[in-house]
Amino acid sequence: MKDFLVFEGISKSFGDVEVIKDLNLSIEQGEVFSLLGPSGCGKTTLLRICGGFEEPDAGRVLLNGRDILSLPSHKRPVNTVFQNYALFPHMTVSENITFGLKVSRRGMSAGEIRKELDRALDLIQMKDYAGSRPAELSGGQKQRVAIARAVINKPQLLLLDEPLAALDLKLRQKMLLELDQIHDEVGITFLFVTHDQGEAMSLSDRIAVMNMGRIEQVGTPSQVYESPKSSFSAAFIGDTNFFDCRVHSLSEDGQYSLLDIDGLPPARCYNDQKHQAGEHINLSLRPEKIRISRTRPSENEGLNVFRGVVEEKSYLGAFSKYWVRCGEWLIVVLDAHRHFLLDRNPPEWEDEVWLSWHQDDGFMLLKYREQDEALLTNPDDKFARMEQDTQPGMLVDQDGDEA
Amino acid sequence: MRRNEFALTMPSFLWLAVFFIIPSALIILISFRGSDSYGVLLPVWTVKAYQSLAGMHLMPVILRTVRLSLYTTVICLLLAVPAAYGMSRMSRRMQNILLLILVVPFWTNFLIRIYAWKVLLHPDGFIKHCLVWAGFLDQGATLLYTEGAVLLVLVYTYLPFALLPLYSAAGNFDFTLLDAGRDLGSSTLQLVTRVYLPGIRQGIINAVLVVFIPAMGSYIIPEIVGGPSSEMLGNKIARYVFVDRNIPRAGALSGFLILMILLPSLVSLVNRDSLAKGRKELVQT
């Protein structure tokens, strides 16, 4: 069951922009696997390579041990749900859904096609809309038709290219649940591309965080969030506070290190990646892992304590978000409202507060690469060019052969 | 808002009314008048002009006109559909350059361009020489004054008009639909016939309209590069006016031509309406 879909040493450039760099990835059968990253990170290109719409410059894609790169798109046991759904506007819902069965020359009788259609319409609960055209459907309905159209061919692998991006928030959440149900029912492997961490986290069995054509980290949603392996992962998924610091010294067993942070008291942190004394690193600290209080927390082994002043606060119902000034650092803290808030006298603007966090909750990560910085601050314009270079829908295959 | 939109269409509507609808009606009206042998209209109402058309052996000319117009339309579509697809897939810059090239011939007078063809197709002309040299033609063969010459120049003239609506339709076509079609298992041929052509359907209809209708009314092209054996209805009408001095008969033939063009257009218009209505009903049920 292991290694159902394998990307081996995939590289791809558009012009002089290297979109994917020697990428290796392995996906298991039946799982929902997400490629998560900012626009321009190469995730859509990777999906298009898998679907047969792009050819990599180097590398192999193995599906069940078979190299599928030599197969033209229409012969791969892979179907795609496109970002804008790409429903055929001149066909009804039924015609759209059965398109794949009709063109693939499988010799299915009209009766068999009818049966498959009924089953698909049941799956997406759209029996009443069989005769409608795409223009008459809502976004969520189009989405469902696109999924039905893709799964009716019984692919071994379903590719979903930002399938929820065009829906509004409420609908997106509903469709997320439906997608999950459909996945349970049809049981095929989902390869899901998204830039929305919420989608990726709630739907996926595993996530690959992509950046600059490389994979930063692969893991379950909780692994990726709770234990980021790179500054990029930590910053892209969820919010985090970064502190520039230097490793002062390691504890005797090497498990913990003492960190020098400019303007803050030294902090002890779990040394996951075994950094050495003297190294400059980023300390990543999630806002919800920090406790905020008006009184000094009781001395406790393993607790780091900073002092600061509330500079900004916003009340968000389930929790409050604080921006606390500690020397040169502005630290973001999330405080969950576990108890009735109004008689608890929460910290307010200009209040002096204590921030505390446990030594196991911080992460020592390598410094950003330079490009990461640009990407995180301004993801869109730098990579707009790359997106344009991916051309959809060629009548003639890229290599010029008539398929 | 409604009134404003109406006001915006008024100038063009008036223009067409004054310079197209009224003259057309006058022509039809005149076709029911009598005339003497000097071409003077007589104050009587008669269907003589129509009766006389029956005796003019027009069938070959009618068939030739329809045939040449159909061929022109089909050839223009065959050339323009792939070209429009290709153009729409190029870079913006390249598209603009090609559009410019497409428009450049219009900077030269239409009549001059037709005469240029006469020179090219002339027995001592460039094209003839090339074809004879390449062994495709005998020295004695003629290019000019044939139906082929008329067809060639018709296609030359109307190709840009076919290309523009098709190019615009291709520009509006969502090319991810081709990815989707291929993803679902279509061969290239199926992609073209089931996805692409239906997708640019309105462009094809428009291209047919802007090629077929003017081609049916061609006059100057067969007049200049055609001979007596490649006359079209337009030439007959001109002959009735300028040579026979029989304006009612010319009017009758014009009316007939308008009818031939209008009927198919009306049918397609009604069709489109009923289609839209059908769709609406579908939504409501």
XYZ file of C-alpha atoms in Angstrom:
688
model
C 0.000 0.000 0.000
C 2.985 2.288 0.387
C 4.251 4.562 -2.330
C 1.130 4.748 -4.436
C 2.142 7.934 -6.206
C 5.806 8.864 -6.337
C 7.453 11.994 -7.685
C 11.103 11.340 -8.337
C 13.534 14.184 -8.936
C 10.996 16.418 -10.686
C 12.354 19.688 -12.092
C 10.512 22.193 -14.200
C 11.376 25.632 -15.504
C 9.367 28.180 -17.415
C 11.858 30.285 -19.274
C 14.538 31.121 -16.746
C 12.260 30.697 -13.736
C 12.822 27.378 -12.029
C 9.398 26.499 -10.676
C 10.154 23.055 -9.298
C 13.579 21.990 -8.128
C 14.493 18.325 -7.904
C 11.369 17.438 -5.977
C 10.774 14.053 -4.367
C 7.484 13.089 -2.805
C 5.596 9.923 -2.077
C 1.865 9.628 -1.492
C -0.008 6.657 -0.069
C -3.065 5.023 -1.504
C -6.398 6.319 -0.299
C -5.113 9.342 1.531
C -6.059 12.964 1.084
C -2.761 14.642 0.450
C -2.436 18.414 0.222
C 0.169 20.506 -1.488
C 0.134 23.707 0.470
C 2.065 26.820 -0.381
C 1.868 30.424 -1.531
C 1.095 31.229 -5.149
C 4.104 30.596 -7.323
C 5.511 27.864 -5.096
C 5.097 25.265 -7.848
C 2.194 23.333 -6.378
C -0.139 23.840 -9.324
C 2.643 23.030 -11.762
C 3.273 19.794 -9.896
C -0.421 18.958 -10.148
C -0.455 19.780 -13.845
C 2.541 17.530 -14.376
C 0.638 14.766 -12.649
C -2.455 15.411 -14.763
C -0.440 15.463 -17.960
C -0.842 19.144 -18.812
C 2.826 19.935 -18.333
C 5.931 17.907 -18.846
C 8.732 18.103 -16.310
C 12.246 18.870 -17.513
C 13.545 15.983 -15.460
C 12.253 13.260 -13.181
C 9.653 10.533 -13.092
C 6.091 10.217 -11.823
C 5.162 6.697 -10.800
C 1.585 5.649 -10.186
C 1.360 2.173 -8.691
C 4.923 1.618 -9.840
C 4.186 2.576 -13.449
C 5.734 5.655 -15.032
C 2.798 7.751 -16.216
C 4.771 10.566 -17.823
C 4.872 8.716 -21.123
C 1.068 8.468 -21.136
C -0.871 11.343 -22.662
C -3.251 13.090 -20.325
C -6.347 11.316 -21.613
C -4.846 7.865 -21.044
C -3.841 8.404 -17.420
C -5.984 6.894 -14.677
C -6.083 10.361 -13.195
C -8.838 12.979 -13.295
C -8.837 16.604 -12.296
C -11.227 19.000 -10.606
C -10.199 22.364 -11.991
C -9.977 25.567 -10.074
C -12.730 27.325 -12.015
C -14.502 23.940 -12.431
C -14.110 24.088 -16.239
C -17.616 22.759 -16.807
C -18.631 22.716 -20.457
C -21.046 25.640 -20.710
C -22.910 24.283 -23.710
C -23.783 20.994 -22.014
C -26.294 20.129 -19.304
C -25.230 18.780 -15.934
C -25.897 15.233 -17.156
C -23.934 15.754 -20.352
C -21.058 17.224 -18.399
C -20.955 14.314 -15.986
C -21.181 11.621 -18.654
C -18.726 13.346 -21.002
C -15.835 11.197 -19.857
C -17.755 7.961 -20.357
C -18.890 8.990 -23.822
C -15.558 10.102 -25.235
C -13.398 7.388 -23.776
C -14.663 4.702 -26.175
C -15.141 2.171 -23.434
C -18.087 0.795 -25.318
C -20.565 1.423 -22.547
C -24.197 1.082 -23.532
C -26.590 3.963 -23.058
C -28.188 2.041 -20.204
C -24.902 1.588 -18.368
C -24.042 5.242 -18.800
C -27.484 6.141 -17.485
C -26.868 4.012 -14.392
C -23.490 5.568 -13.721
C -25.021 8.996 -14.172
C -27.762 8.261 -11.658
C -25.211 7.041 -9.152
C -23.087 10.156 -9.660
C -26.094 12.465 -9.339
C -26.991 10.665 -6.109
C -23.476 11.098 -4.804
C -23.582 14.864 -5.264
C -27.323 15.093 -4.486
C -28.203 16.938 -7.645
C -30.829 14.739 -9.264
C -33.124 17.718 -9.752
C -30.544 19.619 -11.738
C -29.706 16.955 -14.324
C -31.019 19.109 -17.171
C -29.623 22.444 -16.035
C -26.715 24.190 -17.650
C -23.673 25.313 -15.684
C -24.654 28.974 -16.000
C -27.790 28.223 -13.983
C -25.944 26.632 -11.080
C -24.511 28.192 -7.957
C -20.808 27.970 -7.207
C -21.235 25.055 -4.837
C -23.363 23.144 -7.315
C -20.841 23.667 -10.102
C -18.203 22.412 -7.745
C -20.143 19.248 -7.084
C -20.766 18.647 -10.775
C -17.052 19.057 -11.434
C -16.308 16.435 -8.814
C -18.931 14.034 -10.161
C -17.606 14.502 -13.682
C -14.107 13.657 -12.503
C -14.939 10.630 -10.349
C -17.331 8.969 -12.817
C -14.300 7.850 -14.823
C -13.190 5.915 -11.741
C -9.697 7.357 -11.665
C -7.119 5.921 -9.291
C -6.132 9.415 -8.358
C -8.193 12.590 -8.183
C -6.391 15.901 -8.551
C -8.086 18.932 -7.030
C -6.701 22.314 -8.014
C -7.829 24.876 -5.428
C -11.346 23.480 -5.767
C -12.817 25.718 -3.093
C -11.050 28.960 -3.893
C -13.974 30.434 -5.802
C -16.528 29.803 -3.057
C -17.442 32.082 -0.204
C -16.448 31.172 3.321
C -19.631 29.463 4.540
C -20.002 27.448 1.368
C -16.356 26.526 1.497
C -16.793 25.005 4.910
C -19.829 23.064 3.775
C -18.078 21.838 0.633
C -15.098 20.813 2.711
C -17.318 18.456 4.649
C -18.915 17.176 1.459
C -15.535 16.601 -0.126
C -14.568 14.595 2.893
C -17.741 12.496 2.600
C -17.202 11.962 -1.111
C -13.664 10.880 -0.397
C -14.937 8.352 2.127
C -17.495 7.040 -0.345
C -15.372 6.729 -3.466
C -12.192 5.893 -1.616
C -9.803 7.174 -4.253
C -6.624 9.025 -3.446
C -7.026 12.810 -3.422
C -4.149 15.093 -4.320
C -5.291 18.508 -3.274
C -3.635 21.817 -4.089
C -4.391 24.829 -1.977
C -2.907 27.991 -0.583
C -5.438 27.981 2.243
C -3.967 26.375 5.324
C -7.409 25.967 6.900
C -8.588 23.835 3.986
C -5.431 21.805 3.960
C -5.499 21.197 7.691
C -9.122 20.182 7.989
C -9.262 17.905 4.939
C -5.870 16.270 4.648
C -4.335 13.173 6.072
C -0.968 14.629 5.221
C 0.321 17.959 3.990
C 3.385 18.911 2.004
C 4.369 22.514 2.596
C 5.895 23.867 -0.586
C 7.990 26.933 -1.121
C 10.055 28.098 -4.072
C 9.652 24.806 -5.884
C 10.847 22.754 -2.947
C 9.093 20.793 -0.278
C 9.735 22.291 3.126
C 8.008 19.681 5.194
C 5.736 16.686 4.878
C 3.555 15.539 7.722
C 0.123 15.299 9.242
C -1.572 18.636 9.830
C -0.750 18.538 13.521
C 2.873 17.597 12.911
C 3.289 20.447 10.481
C 1.629 22.963 12.738
C 2.960 21.837 16.102
C 6.407 20.941 14.951
C 7.450 23.099 12.009
C 10.718 22.059 10.430
C 11.561 25.370 8.822
C 10.961 29.052 9.392
C 8.850 29.055 6.258
C 6.582 26.255 7.508
C 6.168 27.993 10.822
C 5.338 31.312 9.215
C 3.117 30.068 6.427
C 0.953 27.783 8.542
C -0.669 29.730 11.293
C 0.823 32.783 12.922
C 4.044 32.801 14.780
C 6.432 35.113 16.593
C 9.993 34.986 15.384
C 12.948 36.006 17.515
C 16.437 36.445 16.158
C 18.697 34.738 18.622
C 21.998 33.090 19.264
C 22.476 29.750 20.925
C 24.356 30.561 24.136
C 24.877 27.068 25.422
C 23.398 23.594 25.437
C 22.159 21.672 28.456
C 24.217 18.663 29.464
C 22.075 16.159 27.579
C 21.912 18.492 24.570
C 18.094 18.462 24.655
C 17.705 22.095 25.628
C 19.604 25.222 24.816
C 19.889 28.600 26.395
C 19.148 31.369 23.920
C 20.364 34.947 23.900
C 17.696 37.284 22.597
C 18.511 40.981 22.299
C 16.654 42.936 24.935
C 14.974 39.950 26.567
C 16.037 37.686 29.379
C 17.753 34.473 28.238
C 15.264 31.757 27.349
C 15.456 27.993 27.505
C 14.096 26.105 24.548
C 13.867 22.515 23.385
C 16.636 21.912 20.861
C 14.793 19.781 18.351
C 17.117 20.187 15.451
C 20.299 19.948 17.514
C 21.734 23.344 16.882
C 25.177 24.063 18.240
C 26.263 26.802 20.618
C 27.086 30.033 18.804
C 24.657 29.440 15.924
C 22.249 32.179 14.919
C 18.735 30.856 14.647
C 15.066 31.851 14.605
C 13.036 31.065 17.662
C 9.435 30.438 16.617
C 6.754 30.854 19.220
C 3.061 30.405 18.388
C 0.801 33.153 19.817
C -1.534 30.700 21.551
C 1.323 28.988 23.341
C 2.106 32.175 25.268
C 0.214 32.954 28.464
C -0.520 36.518 29.404
C -1.221 37.648 32.963
C -1.171 40.776 35.124
C 0.705 38.983 37.864
C 4.060 37.285 37.692
C 3.528 33.575 37.078
C 4.812 31.328 39.875
C 8.375 30.146 39.390
C 8.250 26.944 37.509
C 10.893 24.732 35.998
C 10.865 25.119 32.250
C 8.868 28.326 32.111
C 10.319 31.355 30.332
C 9.009 34.704 31.462
C 9.090 38.055 29.615
C 7.810 41.383 30.851
C 6.020 43.797 28.598
C 3.323 46.374 28.015
C 0.111 45.822 26.049
C 0.398 48.013 23.003
C -2.681 46.846 21.157
C -5.531 44.512 21.888
C -8.406 43.198 19.885
C -11.322 41.273 21.291
C -12.391 38.478 18.939
C -15.123 36.695 20.856
C -13.614 33.289 21.437
C -10.276 34.823 22.205
C -8.413 38.081 22.466
C -5.353 39.003 20.497
C -2.678 41.061 22.203
C 0.341 42.840 20.809
C 2.762 43.144 23.699
C 5.834 45.362 23.565
C 8.871 43.722 25.179
C 11.878 45.906 24.504
C 12.374 45.987 20.758
C 10.027 43.046 20.205
C 6.329 43.201 19.555
C 4.950 39.830 20.559
C 1.582 38.529 19.426
C -0.347 36.574 22.023
C -3.660 34.764 21.703
C -5.602 34.396 24.909
C -8.480 31.925 24.749
C -11.537 32.909 26.774
C -12.061 29.746 28.737
C -14.104 31.386 31.464
C -16.644 34.133 31.766
C -14.498 37.085 30.855
C -16.232 40.123 32.299
C -15.337 39.668 35.952
C -11.868 38.356 35.267
C -10.230 41.714 34.680
C -8.267 40.871 31.531
C -5.203 43.003 30.648
C -6.014 46.196 28.841
C -4.122 48.776 26.809
C -0.943 50.091 28.429
C -1.123 47.470 31.185
C 2.090 45.890 32.331
C 1.862 42.176 31.794
C 3.846 38.991 32.157
C 4.253 36.651 29.236
C 5.217 33.082 29.932
C 5.820 30.097 27.731
C 7.032 26.595 28.262
C 10.455 25.620 27.011
C 8.958 22.760 24.969
C 6.624 25.084 23.053
C 9.253 27.074 21.190
C 11.031 25.954 18.074
C 14.566 26.646 17.065
C 14.639 26.945 13.314
C 17.192 27.819 10.688
C 17.141 31.430 9.573
C 15.115 32.320 6.561
C 16.618 31.964 3.207
C 16.613 35.339 1.574
C 13.930 34.445 -0.945
C 11.589 33.245 1.781
C 11.565 36.684 3.225
C 10.423 38.202 -0.046
C 7.821 35.533 -0.458
C 6.358 35.944 2.977
C 6.188 39.698 2.831
C 5.015 39.989 -0.737
C 3.973 36.695 -2.178
C 1.998 37.909 -5.114
C 3.835 40.232 -7.441
C 7.134 38.477 -7.535
C 5.602 35.305 -8.851
C 2.809 36.627 -10.988
C 4.968 36.041 -14.033
C 5.324 32.386 -13.286
C 1.598 31.844 -13.190
C 1.169 33.422 -16.594
C 3.619 31.051 -18.123
C 1.456 28.072 -17.363
C -0.823 27.906 -20.346
C -4.014 25.942 -20.032
C -5.719 23.891 -22.656
C -3.700 23.161 -25.744
C -5.519 21.449 -28.597
C -2.223 20.034 -29.750
C 0.080 18.368 -27.241
C 3.125 20.296 -26.209
C 5.486 18.095 -28.165
C 3.428 18.797 -31.258
C 2.041 15.298 -31.674
C -1.616 14.916 -32.328
C -2.906 12.876 -29.445
C -32.101 53.152 -17.432
C -34.272 51.503 -20.052
C -34.956 54.818 -21.751
C -31.258 55.656 -21.809
C -30.370 52.419 -23.512
C -33.021 53.073 -26.081
C -31.675 56.559 -26.671
C -28.229 55.132 -27.272
C -29.486 52.864 -30.033
C -31.561 55.588 -31.697
C -28.857 57.187 -33.896
C -27.838 53.890 -35.500
C -31.422 52.844 -35.756
C -32.406 56.063 -37.505
C -29.400 55.843 -39.782
C -30.354 52.326 -40.841
C -33.989 53.298 -41.207
C -33.247 56.258 -43.454
C -30.483 54.746 -45.524
C -31.318 51.073 -45.572
C -34.860 50.153 -44.696
C -36.569 52.943 -46.636
C -34.442 52.502 -49.793
C -35.006 48.745 -49.654
C -38.714 49.300 -49.386
C -38.551 51.736 -52.315
C -36.744 49.162 -54.427
C -39.453 46.622 -53.690
C -42.081 49.216 -54.436
C -40.481 50.097 -57.776
C -40.371 46.434 -58.705
C -44.171 46.547 -58.943
C -44.118 49.425 -61.378
C -44.139 49.220 -65.137
C -41.558 50.944 -67.323
C -41.147 51.827 -70.958
C -38.247 50.852 -73.195
C -36.346 54.031 -72.267
C -36.356 53.069 -68.603
C -38.955 55.611 -67.557
C -41.180 54.373 -64.739
C -44.862 54.251 -65.602
C -47.567 55.087 -63.064
C -49.090 51.603 -63.100
C -48.927 48.728 -60.623
C -48.009 45.410 -62.176
C -46.169 42.142 -61.490
C -44.733 42.131 -64.992
C -41.200 42.536 -63.706
C -41.514 39.322 -61.704
C -43.092 37.487 -64.590
C -40.285 38.589 -66.868
C -37.682 37.248 -64.386
C -39.066 33.769 -64.989
C -38.113 34.025 -68.617
C -34.556 35.196 -68.026
C -32.999 31.750 -67.423
C -31.682 32.939 -64.089
C -31.456 29.491 -62.494
C -27.782 28.938 -63.400
C -26.902 32.366 -62.033
C -28.870 31.817 -58.846
C -27.241 28.449 -58.300
C -23.803 29.887 -59.049
C -24.359 32.760 -56.622
C -25.438 30.421 -53.835
C -22.664 27.978 -54.659
C -19.899 30.579 -54.738
C -21.194 32.155 -51.526
C -21.345 28.792 -49.774
C -17.863 27.820 -50.951
C -16.540 31.192 -49.862
C -18.105 30.785 -46.433
C -16.827 27.244 -45.959
C -13.297 28.029 -47.152
C -13.159 31.171 -45.009
C -14.257 29.146 -41.964
C -11.771 26.357 -42.680
C -8.984 28.902 -42.865
C -10.139 31.245 -40.130
C -11.124 28.803 -37.358
C -7.604 27.355 -36.944
C -6.053 30.782 -37.486
C -8.264 32.334 -34.809
C -7.353 29.545 -32.403
C -3.665 29.978 -33.136
C -3.817 33.741 -32.772
C -5.620 33.618 -29.465
C -2.917 31.359 -28.017
C -0.094 33.747 -28.871
C 1.377 36.420 -26.654
C -0.610 39.651 -26.390
C 2.094 41.442 -28.318
C 2.045 38.983 -31.174
C -1.759 39.113 -31.291
C -1.665 42.881 -31.669
C 0.904 42.670 -34.443
C -1.179 40.116 -36.321
C -4.345 42.156 -35.909
C -2.515 45.131 -37.339
C -1.347 43.064 -40.298
C -4.926 41.940 -40.762
C -6.122 45.529 -40.993
C -3.314 46.860 -43.183
C -4.907 45.768 -46.515
C -7.907 47.931 -45.699
C -5.678 50.964 -46.026
C -5.645 50.284 -49.758
C -8.793 50.933 -51.692
C -10.912 47.839 -52.180
C -11.244 48.431 -55.931
C -7.491 48.753 -56.329
C -6.948 45.491 -54.491
C -9.376 43.734 -56.832
C -7.626 45.192 -59.852
C -4.348 43.972 -58.395
C -5.779 40.466 -58.547
C -6.567 41.055 -62.191
C -2.894 41.790 -62.766
C -1.785 38.769 -60.750
C -4.163 36.398 -62.536
C -3.573 37.871 -65.984
C -2.378 35.403 -68.683
C 1.009 37.165 -68.486
C 0.715 37.632 -64.746
C 2.897 36.427 -61.946
C 0.680 33.613 -60.664
C 0.098 32.136 -64.089
C 3.852 32.130 -64.777
C 4.616 30.452 -61.486
C 2.009 27.738 -61.980
C 3.106 27.059 -65.583
C 6.751 26.986 -64.475
C 5.899 24.522 -61.703
C 4.063 22.370 -64.217
C 0.573 22.751 -62.728
C -0.847 24.580 -65.725
C -0.633 24.521 -69.501
C 0.474 27.668 -71.243
C -2.987 27.886 -72.761
C -4.995 27.659 -69.527
C -6.828 30.708 -68.244
C -7.074 31.863 -64.662
C -8.791 35.173 -65.062
C -12.493 35.464 -65.896
C -13.313 32.064 -64.389
C -15.484 30.983 -61.479
C -12.281 29.948 -59.723
C -10.911 33.463 -59.956
C -14.126 34.865 -58.495
C -14.020 32.357 -55.640
C -10.358 33.141 -54.949
C -10.966 36.850 -54.692
C -14.161 36.369 -52.681
C -12.211 34.335 -50.132
C -9.422 36.911 -50.174
C -11.917 39.686 -49.520
C -13.989 38.064 -46.806
C -11.351 36.129 -44.880
C -10.568 39.056 -42.521
C -14.266 39.484 -41.821
C -14.523 35.811 -40.886
C -11.383 35.944 -38.807
C -12.412 38.840 -36.575
C -15.550 37.338 -34.976
C -13.841 33.959 -34.670
C -10.803 35.540 -33.075
C -12.987 37.388 -30.623
C -14.895 34.187 -29.798
C -11.635 32.297 -29.320
C -10.429 35.085 -27.055
C -13.490 34.588 -24.857
C -13.142 30.820 -24.885
C -12.013 29.302 -21.610
C -9.064 27.189 -22.644
C -9.042 25.204 -19.412
C -12.078 23.499 -20.957
C -9.644 21.828 -23.336
C -7.589 20.622 -20.383
C -10.792 19.341 -18.827
C -11.820 17.581 -22.011
C -8.462 15.937 -22.434
C -8.373 15.026 -18.767
C -11.700 13.236 -19.202
C -10.354 11.207 -22.083
C -11.072 13.132 -25.300
C -8.920 12.723 -28.353
C -7.914 15.907 -30.156
C -10.673 15.448 -32.713
C -13.261 15.055 -29.945
C -11.891 18.132 -28.236
C -12.395 20.138 -31.411
C -15.858 18.877 -32.269
C -17.330 18.511 -28.780
C -15.669 21.257 -26.804
C -13.969 23.893 -28.929
C -16.389 24.381 -31.821
C -19.494 24.448 -29.575
C -17.597 26.882 -27.380
C -17.043 29.382 -30.182
C -20.451 28.694 -31.720
C -21.613 32.297 -31.650
C -18.400 33.374 -33.389
C -18.997 30.820 -36.127
C -22.567 32.031 -36.623
C -21.367 35.623 -36.831
C -18.609 34.699 -39.253
C -21.094 32.903 -41.482
C -23.384 35.920 -41.457
C -20.677 38.450 -42.287
C -19.280 36.306 -45.096
C -22.287 34.634 -46.653
C -24.589 37.655 -46.872
C -22.146 40.071 -48.529
C -20.902 37.276 -50.794
C -24.458 36.700 -52.017
C -24.623 40.346 -53.012
C -21.205 40.423 -54.697
C -21.061 42.645 -57.722
C -17.685 44.245 -58.227
C -15.600 41.077 -57.757
C -17.292 38.961 -60.460
C -17.509 42.108 -62.581
C -13.734 42.578 -62.560
C -12.178 39.123 -62.262
C -15.129 37.070 -63.540
C -16.305 36.501 -67.066
C -19.749 35.969 -68.648
C -19.670 32.385 -67.412
C -19.127 33.434 -63.792
C -21.763 36.131 -63.419
C -23.556 36.433 -60.103
C -26.942 37.938 -59.236
C -25.353 41.308 -58.525
C -24.097 41.505 -62.104
C -27.528 40.653 -63.430
C -29.104 43.403 -61.362
C -26.534 45.907 -62.624
C -27.149 44.747 -66.192
C -30.918 45.285 -65.812
C -30.286 48.819 -64.567
C -27.480 50.024 -66.783
C -27.891 48.029 -70.005
C -31.548 47.000 -70.205
C -32.800 50.143 -68.458
C -35.414 47.972 -66.763
C -35.449 49.252 -63.233
C -38.552 47.331 -62.082
C -36.911 44.091 -63.142
C -33.719 45.016 -61.317
C -35.858 45.817 -58.291
C -37.638 42.489 -58.552
C -34.348 40.593 -58.638
C -33.033 42.652 -55.704
C -36.162 41.830 -53.758
C -35.647 38.166 -54.537
C -32.035 38.381 -53.361
C -33.039 40.093 -50.115
C -35.588 37.381 -49.530
C -33.011 34.654 -50.113
C -30.732 36.192 -47.519
C -33.371 37.252 -45.046
C -35.210 33.958 -44.772
C -32.322 31.894 -43.364
C -31.373 34.725 -41.021
C -34.927 34.987 -39.743
C -35.105 31.249 -39.194
C -31.909 31.308 -37.160
C -33.159 34.282 -35.163
C -36.430 32.565 -34.296
C -34.481 29.434 -33.423
C -32.280 31.298 -31.014
C -35.300 32.832 -29.315
C -37.009 29.516 -28.822
C -33.782 28.056 -27.511
C -33.465 30.802 -24.933
C -37.105 30.339 -24.002
C -36.630 26.620 -23.589
C -33.742 27.221 -21.254
C -35.727 29.622 -19.172
C -38.514 27.096 -18.800
C -35.964 24.555 -17.687
C -34.854 26.829 -14.907
C -38.353 27.487 -13.759
C -39.379 23.863 -13.510
